[in-house]
Every structure is written in structure tokens, then in C-alpha cells.
Coordinates of C-alpha atoms in Angstrom, one line a residue:
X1 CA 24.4 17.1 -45.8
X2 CA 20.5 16.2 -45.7
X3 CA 19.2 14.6 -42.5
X4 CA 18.6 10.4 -42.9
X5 CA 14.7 11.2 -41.8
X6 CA 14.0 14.0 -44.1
X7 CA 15.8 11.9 -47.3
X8 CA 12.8 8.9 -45.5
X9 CA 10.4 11.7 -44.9
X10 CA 10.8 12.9 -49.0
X11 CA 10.8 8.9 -50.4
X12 CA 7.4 8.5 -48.8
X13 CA 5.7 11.5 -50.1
X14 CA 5.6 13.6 -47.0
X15 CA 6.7 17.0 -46.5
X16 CA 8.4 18.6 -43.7
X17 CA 6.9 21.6 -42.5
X18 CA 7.6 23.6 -39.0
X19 CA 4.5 23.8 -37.1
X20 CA 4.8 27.6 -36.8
X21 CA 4.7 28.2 -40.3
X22 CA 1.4 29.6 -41.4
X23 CA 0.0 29.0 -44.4
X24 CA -1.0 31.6 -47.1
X25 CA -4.7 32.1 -46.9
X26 CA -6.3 31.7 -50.5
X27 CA -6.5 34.4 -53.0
X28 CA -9.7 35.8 -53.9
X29 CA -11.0 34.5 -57.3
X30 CA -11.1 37.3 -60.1
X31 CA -15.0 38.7 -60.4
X32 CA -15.5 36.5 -63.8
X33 CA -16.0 39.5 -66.3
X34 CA -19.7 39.2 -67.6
X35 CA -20.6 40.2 -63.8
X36 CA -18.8 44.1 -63.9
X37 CA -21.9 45.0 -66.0
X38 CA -24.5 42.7 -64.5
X39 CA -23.3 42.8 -60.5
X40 CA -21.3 46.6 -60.2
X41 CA -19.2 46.1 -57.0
X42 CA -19.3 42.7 -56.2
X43 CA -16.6 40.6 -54.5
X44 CA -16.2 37.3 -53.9
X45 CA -18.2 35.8 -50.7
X46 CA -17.6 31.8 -50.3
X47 CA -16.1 28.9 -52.4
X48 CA -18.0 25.5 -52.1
X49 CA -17.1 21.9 -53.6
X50 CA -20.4 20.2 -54.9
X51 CA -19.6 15.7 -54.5
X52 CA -21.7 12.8 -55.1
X53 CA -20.1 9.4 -54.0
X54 CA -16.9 11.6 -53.4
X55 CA -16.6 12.5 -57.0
X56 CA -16.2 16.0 -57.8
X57 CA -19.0 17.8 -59.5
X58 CA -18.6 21.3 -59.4
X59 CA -16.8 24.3 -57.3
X60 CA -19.6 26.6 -56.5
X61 CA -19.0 30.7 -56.1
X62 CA -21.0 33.5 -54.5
X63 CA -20.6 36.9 -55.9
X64 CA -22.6 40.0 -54.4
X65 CA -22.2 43.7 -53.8
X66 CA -23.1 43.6 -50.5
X67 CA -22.8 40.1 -47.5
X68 CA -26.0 38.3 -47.6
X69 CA -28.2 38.6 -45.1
X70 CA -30.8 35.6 -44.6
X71 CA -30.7 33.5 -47.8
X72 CA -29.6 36.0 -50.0
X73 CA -33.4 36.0 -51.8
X74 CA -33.7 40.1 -51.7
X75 CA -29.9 40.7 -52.9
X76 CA -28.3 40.9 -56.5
X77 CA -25.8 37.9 -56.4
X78 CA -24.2 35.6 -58.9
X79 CA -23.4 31.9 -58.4
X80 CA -20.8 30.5 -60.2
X81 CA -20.6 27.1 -61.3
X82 CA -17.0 25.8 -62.5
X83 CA -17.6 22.3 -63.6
X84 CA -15.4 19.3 -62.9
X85 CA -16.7 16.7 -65.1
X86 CA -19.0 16.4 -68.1
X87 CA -22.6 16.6 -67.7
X88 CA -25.5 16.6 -69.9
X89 CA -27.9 19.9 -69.9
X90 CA -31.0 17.9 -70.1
X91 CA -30.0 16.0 -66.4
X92 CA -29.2 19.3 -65.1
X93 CA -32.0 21.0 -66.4
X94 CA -34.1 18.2 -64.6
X95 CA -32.5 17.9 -61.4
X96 CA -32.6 21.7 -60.9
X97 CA -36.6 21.6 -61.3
X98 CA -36.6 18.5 -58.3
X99 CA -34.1 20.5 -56.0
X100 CA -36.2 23.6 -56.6
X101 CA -38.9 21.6 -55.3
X102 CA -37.1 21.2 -52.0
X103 CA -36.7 24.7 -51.7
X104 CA -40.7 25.9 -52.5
X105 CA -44.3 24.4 -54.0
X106 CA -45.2 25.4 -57.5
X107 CA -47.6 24.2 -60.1
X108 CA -47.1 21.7 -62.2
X109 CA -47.8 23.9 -64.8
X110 CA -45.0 26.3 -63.9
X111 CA -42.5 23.3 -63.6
X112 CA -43.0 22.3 -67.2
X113 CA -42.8 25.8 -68.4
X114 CA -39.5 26.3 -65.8
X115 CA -37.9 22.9 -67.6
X116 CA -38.8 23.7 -71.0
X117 CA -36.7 27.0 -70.5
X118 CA -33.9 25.2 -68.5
X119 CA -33.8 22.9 -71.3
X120 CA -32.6 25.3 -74.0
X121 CA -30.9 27.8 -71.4
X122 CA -28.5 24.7 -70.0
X123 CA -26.1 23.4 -72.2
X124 CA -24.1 19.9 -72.0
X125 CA -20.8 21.1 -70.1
X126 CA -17.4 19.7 -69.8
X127 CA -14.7 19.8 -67.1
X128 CA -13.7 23.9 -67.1
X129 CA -17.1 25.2 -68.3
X130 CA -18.3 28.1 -66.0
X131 CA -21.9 28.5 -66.1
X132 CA -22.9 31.8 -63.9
X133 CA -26.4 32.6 -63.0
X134 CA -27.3 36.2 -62.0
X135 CA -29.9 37.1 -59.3
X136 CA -31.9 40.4 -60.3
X137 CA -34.5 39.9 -57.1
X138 CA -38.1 39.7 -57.8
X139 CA -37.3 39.8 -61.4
X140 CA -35.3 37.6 -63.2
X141 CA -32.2 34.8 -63.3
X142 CA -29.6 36.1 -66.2
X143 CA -27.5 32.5 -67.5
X144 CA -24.0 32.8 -68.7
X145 CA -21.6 30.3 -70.6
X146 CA -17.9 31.0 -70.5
X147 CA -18.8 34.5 -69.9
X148 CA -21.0 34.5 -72.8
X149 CA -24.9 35.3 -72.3
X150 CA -27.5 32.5 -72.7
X151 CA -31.1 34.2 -72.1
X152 CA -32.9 34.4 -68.7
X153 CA -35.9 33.9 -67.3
X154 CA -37.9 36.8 -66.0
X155 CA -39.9 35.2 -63.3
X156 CA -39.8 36.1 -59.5
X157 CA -40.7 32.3 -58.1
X158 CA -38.0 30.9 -60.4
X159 CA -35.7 33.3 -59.3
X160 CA -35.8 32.8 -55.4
X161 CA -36.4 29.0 -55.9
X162 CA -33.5 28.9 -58.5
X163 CA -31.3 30.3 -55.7
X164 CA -32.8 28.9 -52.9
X165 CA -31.1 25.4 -54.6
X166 CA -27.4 26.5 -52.8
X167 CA -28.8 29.3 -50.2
X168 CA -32.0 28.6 -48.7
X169 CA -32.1 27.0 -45.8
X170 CA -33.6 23.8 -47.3
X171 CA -31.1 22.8 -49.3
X172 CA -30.7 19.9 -49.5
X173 CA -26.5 19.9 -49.5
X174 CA -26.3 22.0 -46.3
X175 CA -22.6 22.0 -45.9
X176 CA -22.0 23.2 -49.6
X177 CA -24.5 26.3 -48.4
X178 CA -22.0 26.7 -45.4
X179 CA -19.2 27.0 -47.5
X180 CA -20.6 29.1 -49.9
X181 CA -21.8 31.4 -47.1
X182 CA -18.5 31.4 -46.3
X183 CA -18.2 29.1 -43.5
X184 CA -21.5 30.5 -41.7
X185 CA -24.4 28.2 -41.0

């Protein structure tokens, strides 16, 4: 015979669970698979949950062979985005130039040329679409779709600006960065 409280406990939604119990820590997301050619040996380094309002944007991921040290701006890395939502490329191809702004000074002549290429590197996305950026340091940012490549740009400002967005110290969502790093600050 079930207990009266747990049949009361069940009708309003709550579960019973012994206090002693732990609970399973959470699995490690798979490396996606365009980063076993672009990031050899990389694992999975933090999980963060981008919100504006309280509405769900984007679950952010940090991939890199090694744990960053500092923000990361020396180290091969990937961030991946995992969208929530749908979102036009244009917005986030002009949002990322005014958070990269946060992060360093540029020219305004480097912005334009930045946004142009954002423009036709960022797509509109949908809830699902993963859309990975690759750190090559003092090189370039690789841009992946779903896995699929979309072009890069082969600047070093871009590249440690670009990245500085979720991992500088400037950010301007510093508990996202926290999670990302894993829970440091």
C-alpha cells in the first residue's frame, strides 16, 4: 500500500527523494565532430546558459586540448553555440561587433570590414542550430554550421576580440564566463 503523503506528495508534482541520495553528475557532451580535425584532443571544459529577460538564448560550450589559463586568448579552443530560439544572422552579426567593443578598441574601419564578414559568415538560426567557432591564436576564427564549414576570418584582433566576447574578463555576461570556465571566476 502507498503512504497517504506520498499519493499527496505525487498529485502536487513533487517528488520524494531521500536526502542521501546523490545525484548523477552530468555526462560530458560528445566533442561535436568538425572539431577531431580542427581541435586534436580536446575535451569538454564548461557548459553555460546565455538569457535575456529570462528567455533562453543559447547553451554555450568550451572545447580545448589543454585548461585555459587566463582568458584562453593564446590556446586553440572551440565555443559552441547550441541555439534555443530563432535568431536572425544580421542581429547577431551586429551585436557581436558592439560586444567585441567591450572586450578591445578597433577602428572603425576594421569594424565595418569585421561586420561585413560576419554578415555572410552568420546565418539566421533556429532552435537546435550549433554554430561553433574555432580559435587558431594569432591567426584566425574557423565558423561551422551543423558541423558544416562556413569560411573564417584570418585576423589576429578579431580572433582574441571574437573570444574575448564569452572569456575575457570584460565580458559583459560575467556569470555565463563563470560557467563556461567551468565554475571558476
Amino acid at each position: 500500500m502507498i503512504p497517504r503523503r506520498a499519493l499527496l506528495l505525487a498529485a502536487l508534482g513533487w517528488a520524494a527523494v531521500p536526502a542521501a541520495r546523490a545525484q548523477p553528475a552530468a555526462a560530458a557532451p560528445a566533442l561535436p565532430p568538425e572539431l577531431v580535425a580542427e581541435l586534436p584532443g580536446a575535451r569538454w571544459r564548461g557548459t553555460g546558459v546565455m538569457r535575456f529577460f529570462g528567455l533562453h538564448i543559447y547553451d554555450a560550450r568550451l572545447y580545448s586540448p589543454e585548461a585555459l589559463a587566463g582568458d584562453g586568448a593564446a590556446q586553440p579552443l572551440a565555443l559552441e553555440l547550441v541555439y534555443a530560439r530563432r535568431l536572425v544572422g544580421e542581429q547577431i552579426a551586429s551585436r557581436t561587433i558592439e560586444e567585441m567593443r567591450r572586450i578591445g578598441s578597433f577602428s572603425e574601419e576594421q569594424a565595418a570590414r569585421w561586420l561585413k564578414a560576419l554578415q555572410a559568415l552568420f546565418p539566421d538560426v533556429k532552435d537546435g542550430d550549433r554554430f561553433t567557432g574555432v580559435q587558431r591564436p594569432g591567426q584566425a576564427t574557423r565558423f561551422f554550421l551543423n558541423g558544416q564549414h562556413r569560411g573564417e576570418v584570418a585576423d589576429a584582433d578579431f580572433t582574441r576580440l571574437f573570444f574575448g566576447i564569452w572569456l575575457s574578463p570584460r565580458t559583459s555576461e560575467p556569470k555565463l564566463r563563470a560557467q563556461i570556465l567551468g565554475g571558476r571566476p
